[in-house]
mmCIF file of C-alpha atoms and ligand atoms in Angstrom:
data_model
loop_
_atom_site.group_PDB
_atom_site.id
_atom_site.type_symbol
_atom_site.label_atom_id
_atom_site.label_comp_id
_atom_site.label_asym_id
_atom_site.label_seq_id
_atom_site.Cartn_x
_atom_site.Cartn_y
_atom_site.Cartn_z
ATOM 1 C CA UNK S 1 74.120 17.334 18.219
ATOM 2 C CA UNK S 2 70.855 15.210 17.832
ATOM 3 C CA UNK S 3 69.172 16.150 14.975
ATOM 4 C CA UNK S 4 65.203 14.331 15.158
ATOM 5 C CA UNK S 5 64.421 12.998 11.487
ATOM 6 C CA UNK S 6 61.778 14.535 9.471
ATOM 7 C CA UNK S 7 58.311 12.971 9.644
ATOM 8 C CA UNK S 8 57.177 10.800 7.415
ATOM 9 C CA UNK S 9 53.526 11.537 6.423
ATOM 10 C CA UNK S 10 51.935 8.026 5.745
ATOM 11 C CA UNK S 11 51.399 6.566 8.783
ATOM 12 C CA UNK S 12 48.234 6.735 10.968
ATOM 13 C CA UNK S 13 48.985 8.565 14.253
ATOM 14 C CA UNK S 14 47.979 5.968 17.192
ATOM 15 C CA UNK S 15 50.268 8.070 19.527
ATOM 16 C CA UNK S 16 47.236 10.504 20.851
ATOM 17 C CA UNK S 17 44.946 7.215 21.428
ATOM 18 C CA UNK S 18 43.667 6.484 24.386
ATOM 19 C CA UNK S 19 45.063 3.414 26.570
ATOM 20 C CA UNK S 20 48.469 4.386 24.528
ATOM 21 C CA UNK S 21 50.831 4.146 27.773
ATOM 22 C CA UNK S 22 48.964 1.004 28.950
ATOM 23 C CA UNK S 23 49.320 -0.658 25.751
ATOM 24 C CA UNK S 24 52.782 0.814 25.340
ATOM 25 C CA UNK S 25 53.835 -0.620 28.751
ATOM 26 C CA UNK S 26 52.670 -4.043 27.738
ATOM 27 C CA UNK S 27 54.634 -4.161 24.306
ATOM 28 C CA UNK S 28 58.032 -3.259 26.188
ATOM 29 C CA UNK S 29 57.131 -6.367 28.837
ATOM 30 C CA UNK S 30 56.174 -8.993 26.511
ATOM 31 C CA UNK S 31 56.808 -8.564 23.292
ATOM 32 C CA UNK S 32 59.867 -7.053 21.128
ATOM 33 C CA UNK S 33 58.622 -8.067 17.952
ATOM 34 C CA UNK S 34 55.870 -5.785 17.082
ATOM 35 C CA UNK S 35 55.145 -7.775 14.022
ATOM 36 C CA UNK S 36 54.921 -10.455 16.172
ATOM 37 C CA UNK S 37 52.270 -9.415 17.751
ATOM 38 C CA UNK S 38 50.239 -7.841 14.413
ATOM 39 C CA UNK S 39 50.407 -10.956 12.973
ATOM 40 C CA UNK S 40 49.085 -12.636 15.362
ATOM 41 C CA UNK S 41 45.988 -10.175 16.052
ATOM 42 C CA UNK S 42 45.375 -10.458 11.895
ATOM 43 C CA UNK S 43 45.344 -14.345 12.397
ATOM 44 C CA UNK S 44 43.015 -13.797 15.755
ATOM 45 C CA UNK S 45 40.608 -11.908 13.653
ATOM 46 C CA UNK S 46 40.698 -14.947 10.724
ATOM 47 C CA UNK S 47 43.182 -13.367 7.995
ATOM 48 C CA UNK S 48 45.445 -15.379 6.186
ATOM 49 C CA UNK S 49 48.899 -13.218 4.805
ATOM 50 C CA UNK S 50 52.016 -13.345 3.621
ATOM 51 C CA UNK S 51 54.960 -12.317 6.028
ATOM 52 C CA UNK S 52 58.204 -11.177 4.149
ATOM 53 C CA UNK S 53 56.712 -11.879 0.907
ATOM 54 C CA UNK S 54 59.441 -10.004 -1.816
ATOM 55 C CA UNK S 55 57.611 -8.163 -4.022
ATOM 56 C CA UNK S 56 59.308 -7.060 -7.616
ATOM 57 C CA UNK S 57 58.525 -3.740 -8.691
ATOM 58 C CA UNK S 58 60.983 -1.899 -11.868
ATOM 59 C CA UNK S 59 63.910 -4.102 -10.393
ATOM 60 C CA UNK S 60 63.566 -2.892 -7.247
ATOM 61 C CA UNK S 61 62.713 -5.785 -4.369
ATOM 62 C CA UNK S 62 60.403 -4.814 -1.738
ATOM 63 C CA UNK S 63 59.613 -6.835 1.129
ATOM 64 C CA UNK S 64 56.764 -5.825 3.252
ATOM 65 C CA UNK S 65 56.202 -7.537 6.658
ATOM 66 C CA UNK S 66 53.053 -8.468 6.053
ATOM 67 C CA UNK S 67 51.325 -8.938 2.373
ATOM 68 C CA UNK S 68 47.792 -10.110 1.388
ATOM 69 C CA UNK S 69 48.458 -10.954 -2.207
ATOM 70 C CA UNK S 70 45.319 -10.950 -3.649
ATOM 71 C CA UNK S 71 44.111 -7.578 -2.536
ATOM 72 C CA UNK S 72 47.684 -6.048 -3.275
ATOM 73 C CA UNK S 73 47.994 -4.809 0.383
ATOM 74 C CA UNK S 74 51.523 -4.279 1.757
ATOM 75 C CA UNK S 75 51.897 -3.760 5.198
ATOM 76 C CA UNK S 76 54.949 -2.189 6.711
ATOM 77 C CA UNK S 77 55.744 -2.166 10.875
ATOM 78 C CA UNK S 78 59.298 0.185 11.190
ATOM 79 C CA UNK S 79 61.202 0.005 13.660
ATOM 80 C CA UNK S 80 61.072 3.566 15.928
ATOM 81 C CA UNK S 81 64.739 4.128 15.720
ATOM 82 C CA UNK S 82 65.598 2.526 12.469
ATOM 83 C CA UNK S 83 62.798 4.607 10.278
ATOM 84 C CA UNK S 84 63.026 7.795 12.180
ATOM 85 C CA UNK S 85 59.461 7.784 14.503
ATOM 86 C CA UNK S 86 58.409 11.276 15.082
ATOM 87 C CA UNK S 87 57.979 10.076 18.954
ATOM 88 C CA UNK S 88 61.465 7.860 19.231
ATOM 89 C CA UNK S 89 63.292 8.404 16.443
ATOM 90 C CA UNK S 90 66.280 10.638 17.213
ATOM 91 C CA UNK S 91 70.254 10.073 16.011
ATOM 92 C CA UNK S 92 72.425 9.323 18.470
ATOM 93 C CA UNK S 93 73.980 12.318 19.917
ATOM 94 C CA UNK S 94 77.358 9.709 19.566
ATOM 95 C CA UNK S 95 78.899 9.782 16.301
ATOM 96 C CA UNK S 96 75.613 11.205 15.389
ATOM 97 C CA UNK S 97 77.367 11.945 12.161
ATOM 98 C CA UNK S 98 77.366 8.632 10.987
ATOM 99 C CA UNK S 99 74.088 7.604 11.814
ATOM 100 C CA UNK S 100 72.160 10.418 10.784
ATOM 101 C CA UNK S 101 72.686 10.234 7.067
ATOM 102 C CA UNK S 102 72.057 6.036 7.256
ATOM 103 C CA UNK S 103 68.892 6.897 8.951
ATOM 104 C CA UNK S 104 67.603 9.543 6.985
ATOM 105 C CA UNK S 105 68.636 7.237 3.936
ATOM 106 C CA UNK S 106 66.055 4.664 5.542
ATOM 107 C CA UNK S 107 63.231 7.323 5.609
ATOM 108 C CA UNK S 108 64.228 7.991 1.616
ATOM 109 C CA UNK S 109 63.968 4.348 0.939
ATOM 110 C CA UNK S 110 60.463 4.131 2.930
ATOM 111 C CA UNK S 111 59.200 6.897 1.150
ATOM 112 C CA UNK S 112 60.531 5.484 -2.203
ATOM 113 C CA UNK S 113 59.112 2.119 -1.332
ATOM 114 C CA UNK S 114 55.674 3.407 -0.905
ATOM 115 C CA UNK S 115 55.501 5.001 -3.898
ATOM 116 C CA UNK S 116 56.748 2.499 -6.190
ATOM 117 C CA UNK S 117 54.342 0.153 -4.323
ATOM 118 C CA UNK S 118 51.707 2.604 -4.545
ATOM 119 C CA UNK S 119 51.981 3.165 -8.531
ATOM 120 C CA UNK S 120 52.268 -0.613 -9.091
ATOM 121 C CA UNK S 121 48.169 -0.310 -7.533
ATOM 122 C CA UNK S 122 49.377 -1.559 -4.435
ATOM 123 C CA UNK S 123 47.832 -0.136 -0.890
ATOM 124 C CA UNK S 124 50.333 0.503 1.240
ATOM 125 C CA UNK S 125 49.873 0.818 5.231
ATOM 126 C CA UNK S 126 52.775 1.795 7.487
ATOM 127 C CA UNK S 127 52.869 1.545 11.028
ATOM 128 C CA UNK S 128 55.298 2.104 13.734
ATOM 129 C CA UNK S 129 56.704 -0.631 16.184
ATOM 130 C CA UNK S 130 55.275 2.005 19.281
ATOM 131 C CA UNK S 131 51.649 1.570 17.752
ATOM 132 C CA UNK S 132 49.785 -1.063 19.747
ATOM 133 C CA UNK S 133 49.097 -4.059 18.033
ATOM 134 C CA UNK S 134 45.363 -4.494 19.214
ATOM 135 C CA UNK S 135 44.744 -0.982 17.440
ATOM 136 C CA UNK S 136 46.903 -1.272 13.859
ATOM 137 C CA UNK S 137 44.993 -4.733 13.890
ATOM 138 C CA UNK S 138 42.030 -2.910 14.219
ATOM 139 C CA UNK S 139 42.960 -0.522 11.272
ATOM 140 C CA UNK S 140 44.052 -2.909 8.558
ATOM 141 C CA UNK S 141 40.904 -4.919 9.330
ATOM 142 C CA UNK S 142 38.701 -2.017 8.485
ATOM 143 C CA UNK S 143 40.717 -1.945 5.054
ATOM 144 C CA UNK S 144 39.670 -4.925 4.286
ATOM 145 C CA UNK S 145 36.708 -4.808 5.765
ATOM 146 C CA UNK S 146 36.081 -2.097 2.241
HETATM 147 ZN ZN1 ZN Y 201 58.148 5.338 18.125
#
């Protein structure tokens, strides 16, 4: 009994793009770490970041995988499987009954991440690992770029 995991609503959809099963192709065959791969694009296109940088908000710690300090941006890259994707993200059909309720407690924590980040005047983006790095690059420059 696979049960898929409920949206979440606050990432940019990349999945309809064109080039997507090119650039899909090449993640799988070269890189595994696809916040590898964004932070390298960011420092490509000149930006300077923190990776993993804890941030303290109402005793909670948050760690985003990529933070620019200064303009309180907080960039998140989950995981497909781990955060529930829409595309990958389905429970495993064994002993789906143990993972389903650890996943969908990782989609809680996202969401409750987010908006603790986001009422702290923080701007949150969160991508998924299947989103090609070129393109999420592409969208976190034009939010700076404001
Ligand atoms: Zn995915």
């Amino acid at each position: 009994m696979a049960k898929r995991c409920a949206p979440t609503p606050t990432r940019p959809d990349y999945t309809t793009s064109p080039g997507r099963s090119r650039n899909m192709a090449a993640i799988r065959r070269v890189d595994t770490k696809p916040e590898v791969a964004l932070r390298s694009q960011l420092h490509r296109l000149g930006f300077r970041f923190r990776k993993d940088f804890p941030i303290r908000i109402e005793g909670r710690l948050i760690r985003p995988d990529i933070v620019f300090t200064r303009r309180k941006i907080a960039i998140f890259v989950d995981g497909c499987f781990w955060h529930c994707c829409p595309v990958h993200g389905q429970a495993p059909k064994v002993n789906g009954e143990y993972w389903y309720p650890k996943l969908e407690r990782n989609v809680i924590r996202d969401r409750e991440q987010t908006g603790a980040l986001e009422s702290a005047g923080w701007t949150v983006l969160r991508f998924w690992s299947h989103d090609p790095a070129d393109l999420v690059a592409d969208a976190v420059n034009q939010v700076l770029s404001v």
